[in-house]
Amino acid sequence: AGVEYYGLEDRITPLELAWDDDWDLVGPVAKAVDVAFASRSVTTTNLKGALAKLDQTARRRCAVTMVANSSPRYDLHLMNAIGASVTCSNGFVYAFNILIQMGALPQVTYFESPRCDTFDSLEAGVADFSRMLEHGNEDKVDRLRDYIAQHMIENPHAGEPGSKGVPQGRYMLDHVRKVRWAFIAWEPVSESRS
């Protein structure tokens, strides 16, 4: 929608490719684009291969956006408050190091994106946030319920469209959930696909 809104249809061509695809068969030819980027999609078992594919496709610049703390599915503040364990992602560090090994000079910029989780009742909030209680945290539901009961406040935007178009709930937590991202950009170092 943004491409059409800004009248860039003749300048931007989004491609939906899987990292496991053979890009020589289904992807763009080597050095086919000025800029190749992947935002929040570089979750793959072959990170080096994925970064190499972007590098081999772009003539001028490559970029990826990767999570730089806990998964966007988790509220790190809430999880810490109830004593739940959360694994933070270091994939962006691996990507940086892989790019250095490839001979690139990656630049990293960090930014945060806010998330506002809303719900219509305490029980609805507990049901929604319970999705975060996995990997040994399933026994923290009572702590979660207590935390939500103490930190739920009226949502001044209740009923308005939320980030996914769904009307916002009556309540929200008294803190904004923030997801930290690493934007990693580099000038391509490869000549062509090998």
PDB file of C-alpha atoms in Angstrom:
ATOM      1  CA  ALA A   1       0.000   0.000   0.000  1.00  0.00           C
ATOM      2  CA  GLY A   2       2.852   2.403   0.788  1.00  0.00           C
ATOM      3  CA  VAL A   3       4.438   1.896  -2.630  1.00  0.00           C
ATOM      4  CA  GLU A   4       1.235   2.944  -4.384  1.00  0.00           C
ATOM      5  CA  TYR A   5       0.502   5.734  -1.908  1.00  0.00           C
ATOM      6  CA  TYR A   6       3.831   7.406  -2.645  1.00  0.00           C
ATOM      7  CA  GLY A   7       3.684   6.675  -6.391  1.00  0.00           C
ATOM      8  CA  LEU A   8       6.764   4.454  -6.385  1.00  0.00           C
ATOM      9  CA  GLU A   9       5.421   1.471  -8.321  1.00  0.00           C
ATOM     10  CA  ASP A  10       7.977   2.005 -11.083  1.00  0.00           C
ATOM     11  CA  ARG A  11      10.880   2.276  -8.592  1.00  0.00           C
ATOM     12  CA  ILE A  12      10.227  -0.412  -5.982  1.00  0.00           C
ATOM     13  CA  THR A  13       9.568  -4.056  -6.702  1.00  0.00           C
ATOM     14  CA  PRO A  14       8.848  -6.087  -3.567  1.00  0.00           C
ATOM     15  CA  LEU A  15       9.766  -9.757  -3.903  1.00  0.00           C
ATOM     16  CA  GLU A  16       8.543 -12.454  -1.574  1.00  0.00           C
ATOM     17  CA  LEU A  17      11.262 -15.084  -1.475  1.00  0.00           C
ATOM     18  CA  ALA A  18      12.042 -17.785   1.059  1.00  0.00           C
ATOM     19  CA  TRP A  19      15.574 -17.971   2.420  1.00  0.00           C
ATOM     20  CA  ASP A  20      15.608 -21.677   1.573  1.00  0.00           C
ATOM     21  CA  ASP A  21      14.652 -21.038  -2.066  1.00  0.00           C
ATOM     22  CA  ASP A  22      17.315 -21.328  -4.726  1.00  0.00           C
ATOM     23  CA  TRP A  23      17.444 -17.653  -5.697  1.00  0.00           C
ATOM     24  CA  ASP A  24      19.315 -18.538  -8.893  1.00  0.00           C
ATOM     25  CA  LEU A  25      16.093 -20.250 -10.018  1.00  0.00           C
ATOM     26  CA  VAL A  26      13.344 -18.086  -8.469  1.00  0.00           C
ATOM     27  CA  GLY A  27      15.001 -14.880  -7.346  1.00  0.00           C
ATOM     28  CA  PRO A  28      16.488 -11.830  -8.965  1.00  0.00           C
ATOM     29  CA  VAL A  29      19.701 -12.173 -10.936  1.00  0.00           C
ATOM     30  CA  ALA A  30      22.963 -11.084  -9.318  1.00  0.00           C
ATOM     31  CA  LYS A  31      23.289  -7.330  -8.777  1.00  0.00           C
ATOM     32  CA  ALA A  32      19.741  -6.821 -10.096  1.00  0.00           C
ATOM     33  CA  VAL A  33      18.685  -4.167  -7.582  1.00  0.00           C
ATOM     34  CA  ASP A  34      20.166  -1.039  -6.067  1.00  0.00           C
ATOM     35  CA  VAL A  35      19.018  -1.907  -2.540  1.00  0.00           C
ATOM     36  CA  ALA A  36      18.116  -5.286  -1.070  1.00  0.00           C
ATOM     37  CA  PHE A  37      16.630  -5.455   2.404  1.00  0.00           C
ATOM     38  CA  ALA A  38      14.811  -7.839   4.665  1.00  0.00           C
ATOM     39  CA  SER A  39      12.902  -6.506   7.627  1.00  0.00           C
ATOM     40  CA  ARG A  40      12.130  -8.811  10.545  1.00  0.00           C
ATOM     41  CA  SER A  41      12.324 -11.898   8.339  1.00  0.00           C
ATOM     42  CA  VAL A  42      15.866 -13.179   8.726  1.00  0.00           C
ATOM     43  CA  THR A  43      14.943 -16.063  11.014  1.00  0.00           C
ATOM     44  CA  THR A  44      16.629 -18.931   9.283  1.00  0.00           C
ATOM     45  CA  THR A  45      18.909 -21.856  10.034  1.00  0.00           C
ATOM     46  CA  ASN A  46      21.442 -20.453   7.549  1.00  0.00           C
ATOM     47  CA  LEU A  47      21.969 -16.814   8.493  1.00  0.00           C
ATOM     48  CA  LYS A  48      25.222 -16.590   6.559  1.00  0.00           C
ATOM     49  CA  GLY A  49      23.502 -17.882   3.422  1.00  0.00           C
ATOM     50  CA  ALA A  50      20.637 -15.400   3.817  1.00  0.00           C
ATOM     51  CA  LEU A  51      22.987 -12.440   4.226  1.00  0.00           C
ATOM     52  CA  ALA A  52      25.031 -13.626   1.250  1.00  0.00           C
ATOM     53  CA  LYS A  53      21.878 -13.791  -0.898  1.00  0.00           C
ATOM     54  CA  LEU A  54      21.048 -10.171  -0.103  1.00  0.00           C
ATOM     55  CA  ASP A  55      24.668  -9.134  -0.672  1.00  0.00           C
ATOM     56  CA  GLN A  56      24.809 -10.862  -4.046  1.00  0.00           C
ATOM     57  CA  THR A  57      21.523  -9.301  -5.189  1.00  0.00           C
ATOM     58  CA  ALA A  58      22.261  -5.625  -4.451  1.00  0.00           C
ATOM     59  CA  ARG A  59      24.498  -3.201  -6.303  1.00  0.00           C
ATOM     60  CA  ARG A  60      24.638  -0.355  -3.753  1.00  0.00           C
ATOM     61  CA  ARG A  61      23.261  -1.222  -0.326  1.00  0.00           C
ATOM     62  CA  CYS A  62      21.922  -4.065   1.780  1.00  0.00           C
ATOM     63  CA  ALA A  63      20.040  -3.911   5.046  1.00  0.00           C
ATOM     64  CA  VAL A  64      18.314  -6.162   7.542  1.00  0.00           C
ATOM     65  CA  THR A  65      16.227  -5.435  10.601  1.00  0.00           C
ATOM     66  CA  MET A  66      16.530  -7.964  13.418  1.00  0.00           C
ATOM     67  CA  VAL A  67      15.207  -8.078  16.962  1.00  0.00           C
ATOM     68  CA  ALA A  68      17.782  -6.860  19.505  1.00  0.00           C
ATOM     69  CA  ASN A  69      16.222  -8.048  22.752  1.00  0.00           C
ATOM     70  CA  SER A  70      13.388 -10.466  23.504  1.00  0.00           C
ATOM     71  CA  SER A  71      11.007 -11.620  20.809  1.00  0.00           C
ATOM     72  CA  PRO A  72       8.263  -9.150  19.825  1.00  0.00           C
ATOM     73  CA  ARG A  73       5.824 -11.712  21.231  1.00  0.00           C
ATOM     74  CA  TYR A  74       6.999 -10.982  24.792  1.00  0.00           C
ATOM     75  CA  ASP A  75       6.579  -8.051  27.149  1.00  0.00           C
ATOM     76  CA  LEU A  76      10.047  -8.029  28.703  1.00  0.00           C
ATOM     77  CA  HIS A  77       8.998  -5.589  31.453  1.00  0.00           C
ATOM     78  CA  LEU A  78       6.049  -7.783  32.473  1.00  0.00           C
ATOM     79  CA  MET A  79       8.047 -11.013  32.261  1.00  0.00           C
ATOM     80  CA  ASN A  80      10.790  -9.619  34.496  1.00  0.00           C
ATOM     81  CA  ALA A  81       8.212  -8.277  36.970  1.00  0.00           C
ATOM     82  CA  ILE A  82       6.609 -11.707  37.454  1.00  0.00           C
ATOM     83  CA  GLY A  83       9.946 -13.547  37.587  1.00  0.00           C
ATOM     84  CA  ALA A  84       9.504 -15.357  34.277  1.00  0.00           C
ATOM     85  CA  SER A  85      12.531 -16.290  32.211  1.00  0.00           C
ATOM     86  CA  VAL A  86      12.925 -14.838  28.736  1.00  0.00           C
ATOM     87  CA  THR A  87      15.570 -15.652  26.183  1.00  0.00           C
ATOM     88  CA  CYS A  88      16.876 -12.577  24.424  1.00  0.00           C
ATOM     89  CA  SER A  89      17.950 -12.860  20.827  1.00  0.00           C
ATOM     90  CA  ASN A  90      21.549 -12.260  19.834  1.00  0.00           C
ATOM     91  CA  GLY A  91      20.967 -13.004  16.160  1.00  0.00           C
ATOM     92  CA  PHE A  92      21.821  -9.435  15.254  1.00  0.00           C
ATOM     93  CA  VAL A  93      25.283  -9.901  16.817  1.00  0.00           C
ATOM     94  CA  TYR A  94      25.829 -13.037  14.736  1.00  0.00           C
ATOM     95  CA  ALA A  95      24.709 -11.173  11.610  1.00  0.00           C
ATOM     96  CA  PHE A  96      27.151  -8.344  12.351  1.00  0.00           C
ATOM     97  CA  ASN A  97      30.018 -10.807  12.851  1.00  0.00           C
ATOM     98  CA  ILE A  98      29.141 -12.775   9.713  1.00  0.00           C
ATOM     99  CA  LEU A  99      29.169  -9.554   7.691  1.00  0.00           C
ATOM    100  CA  ILE A 100      32.597  -8.649   9.112  1.00  0.00           C
ATOM    101  CA  GLN A 101      33.843 -12.120   8.120  1.00  0.00           C
ATOM    102  CA  MET A 102      32.464 -11.523   4.614  1.00  0.00           C
ATOM    103  CA  GLY A 103      34.543  -8.345   4.390  1.00  0.00           C
ATOM    104  CA  ALA A 104      31.701  -5.859   4.874  1.00  0.00           C
ATOM    105  CA  LEU A 105      31.703  -2.880   7.218  1.00  0.00           C
ATOM    106  CA  PRO A 106      28.206  -3.055   8.699  1.00  0.00           C
ATOM    107  CA  GLN A 107      26.607  -0.052  10.360  1.00  0.00           C
ATOM    108  CA  VAL A 108      24.134  -0.668  13.167  1.00  0.00           C
ATOM    109  CA  THR A 109      21.353   1.628  14.328  1.00  0.00           C
ATOM    110  CA  TYR A 110      18.985   0.677  17.121  1.00  0.00           C
ATOM    111  CA  PHE A 111      15.377   1.760  17.396  1.00  0.00           C
ATOM    112  CA  GLU A 112      12.373   0.792  19.456  1.00  0.00           C
ATOM    113  CA  SER A 113       8.835   0.165  18.342  1.00  0.00           C
ATOM    114  CA  PRO A 114       6.030   0.479  20.888  1.00  0.00           C
ATOM    115  CA  ARG A 115       3.364  -2.146  21.323  1.00  0.00           C
ATOM    116  CA  CYS A 116       0.075  -1.429  23.061  1.00  0.00           C
ATOM    117  CA  ASP A 117      -1.759  -4.544  24.166  1.00  0.00           C
ATOM    118  CA  THR A 118      -5.390  -3.881  25.054  1.00  0.00           C
ATOM    119  CA  PHE A 119      -8.091  -6.082  26.551  1.00  0.00           C
ATOM    120  CA  ASP A 120     -11.670  -5.817  27.811  1.00  0.00           C
ATOM    121  CA  SER A 121     -11.404  -7.459  31.243  1.00  0.00           C
ATOM    122  CA  LEU A 122      -8.874  -8.866  33.701  1.00  0.00           C
ATOM    123  CA  GLU A 123      -9.567 -12.401  32.510  1.00  0.00           C
ATOM    124  CA  ALA A 124      -9.234 -11.384  28.854  1.00  0.00           C
ATOM    125  CA  GLY A 125      -5.895  -9.758  29.696  1.00  0.00           C
ATOM    126  CA  VAL A 126      -4.698 -12.875  31.495  1.00  0.00           C
ATOM    127  CA  ALA A 127      -5.784 -15.041  28.565  1.00  0.00           C
ATOM    128  CA  ASP A 128      -3.982 -12.762  26.089  1.00  0.00           C
ATOM    129  CA  PHE A 129      -0.739 -12.369  28.046  1.00  0.00           C
ATOM    130  CA  SER A 130      -0.672 -16.084  28.970  1.00  0.00           C
ATOM    131  CA  ARG A 131       0.613 -16.718  25.445  1.00  0.00           C
ATOM    132  CA  MET A 132       3.958 -15.397  26.743  1.00  0.00           C
ATOM    133  CA  LEU A 133       4.143 -18.055  29.457  1.00  0.00           C
ATOM    134  CA  GLU A 134       5.914 -20.878  27.695  1.00  0.00           C
ATOM    135  CA  HIS A 135       9.254 -22.633  27.983  1.00  0.00           C
ATOM    136  CA  GLY A 136       9.010 -23.331  31.722  1.00  0.00           C
ATOM    137  CA  ASN A 137       6.984 -20.256  32.678  1.00  0.00           C
ATOM    138  CA  GLU A 138       3.582 -21.942  32.603  1.00  0.00           C
ATOM    139  CA  ASP A 139       3.399 -21.920  36.426  1.00  0.00           C
ATOM    140  CA  LYS A 140       3.451 -18.096  36.534  1.00  0.00           C
ATOM    141  CA  VAL A 141      -0.242 -17.559  35.661  1.00  0.00           C
ATOM    142  CA  ASP A 142      -1.188 -16.465  39.204  1.00  0.00           C
ATOM    143  CA  ARG A 143       1.669 -13.926  39.255  1.00  0.00           C
ATOM    144  CA  LEU A 144       0.596 -12.749  35.811  1.00  0.00           C
ATOM    145  CA  ARG A 145      -3.006 -12.264  37.009  1.00  0.00           C
ATOM    146  CA  ASP A 146      -1.806 -10.293  40.061  1.00  0.00           C
ATOM    147  CA  TYR A 147       0.471  -8.123  37.930  1.00  0.00           C
ATOM    148  CA  ILE A 148      -2.256  -7.320  35.395  1.00  0.00           C
ATOM    149  CA  ALA A 149      -4.760  -6.561  38.184  1.00  0.00           C
ATOM    150  CA  GLN A 150      -2.301  -4.073  39.722  1.00  0.00           C
ATOM    151  CA  HIS A 151      -1.205  -2.467  36.439  1.00  0.00           C
ATOM    152  CA  MET A 152      -4.318  -2.354  34.239  1.00  0.00           C
ATOM    153  CA  ILE A 153      -5.651   1.107  33.507  1.00  0.00           C
ATOM    154  CA  GLU A 154      -8.463   2.524  31.388  1.00  0.00           C
ATOM    155  CA  ASN A 155      -7.499   2.782  27.722  1.00  0.00           C
ATOM    156  CA  PRO A 156      -8.267   6.323  26.526  1.00  0.00           C
ATOM    157  CA  HIS A 157      -8.441   4.997  22.950  1.00  0.00           C
ATOM    158  CA  ALA A 158     -10.837   2.116  23.629  1.00  0.00           C
ATOM    159  CA  GLY A 159     -12.968   1.303  20.607  1.00  0.00           C
ATOM    160  CA  GLU A 160     -10.646   3.053  18.147  1.00  0.00           C
ATOM    161  CA  PRO A 161      -8.899   0.943  15.505  1.00  0.00           C
ATOM    162  CA  GLY A 162      -5.728  -0.669  16.843  1.00  0.00           C
ATOM    163  CA  SER A 163      -2.516  -1.446  15.002  1.00  0.00           C
ATOM    164  CA  LYS A 164      -4.140  -4.337  13.118  1.00  0.00           C
ATOM    165  CA  GLY A 165      -7.455  -2.598  12.499  1.00  0.00           C
ATOM    166  CA  VAL A 166      -9.201  -4.382  15.380  1.00  0.00           C
ATOM    167  CA  PRO A 167     -10.948  -2.088  17.880  1.00  0.00           C
ATOM    168  CA  GLN A 168      -8.832  -1.473  20.970  1.00  0.00           C
ATOM    169  CA  GLY A 169      -9.966  -2.947  24.274  1.00  0.00           C
ATOM    170  CA  ARG A 170     -11.201  -1.107  27.339  1.00  0.00           C
ATOM    171  CA  TYR A 171      -7.996  -1.636  29.334  1.00  0.00           C
ATOM    172  CA  MET A 172      -4.252  -1.523  28.837  1.00  0.00           C
ATOM    173  CA  LEU A 173      -1.205  -1.863  31.063  1.00  0.00           C
ATOM    174  CA  ASP A 174       0.370   1.192  32.674  1.00  0.00           C
ATOM    175  CA  HIS A 175       3.558   0.771  30.661  1.00  0.00           C
ATOM    176  CA  VAL A 176       4.268   0.647  26.933  1.00  0.00           C
ATOM    177  CA  ARG A 177       5.792  -2.579  25.694  1.00  0.00           C
ATOM    178  CA  LYS A 178       8.866  -1.771  23.641  1.00  0.00           C
ATOM    179  CA  VAL A 179      10.619  -4.000  21.141  1.00  0.00           C
ATOM    180  CA  ARG A 180      14.215  -3.073  20.349  1.00  0.00           C
ATOM    181  CA  TRP A 181      15.416  -3.623  16.803  1.00  0.00           C
ATOM    182  CA  ALA A 182      18.828  -3.508  15.169  1.00  0.00           C
ATOM    183  CA  PHE A 183      18.947  -2.026  11.676  1.00  0.00           C
ATOM    184  CA  ILE A 184      22.123  -3.345  10.033  1.00  0.00           C
ATOM    185  CA  ALA A 185      23.214  -1.828   6.710  1.00  0.00           C
ATOM    186  CA  TRP A 186      26.273  -2.453   4.538  1.00  0.00           C
ATOM    187  CA  GLU A 187      27.667  -1.944   1.088  1.00  0.00           C
ATOM    188  CA  PRO A 188      27.706  -5.217  -0.866  1.00  0.00           C
ATOM    189  CA  VAL A 189      31.062  -6.955  -1.016  1.00  0.00           C
ATOM    190  CA  SER A 190      30.304  -9.828  -3.400  1.00  0.00           C
ATOM    191  CA  GLU A 191      30.776  -9.639  -7.145  1.00  0.00           C
ATOM    192  CA  SER A 192      28.199 -12.227  -8.197  1.00  0.00           C
ATOM    193  CA  ARG A 193      26.517 -15.407  -7.080  1.00  0.00           C
ATOM    194  CA  SER A 194      28.745 -18.422  -6.828  1.00  0.00           C
TER     195      SER A 194
END
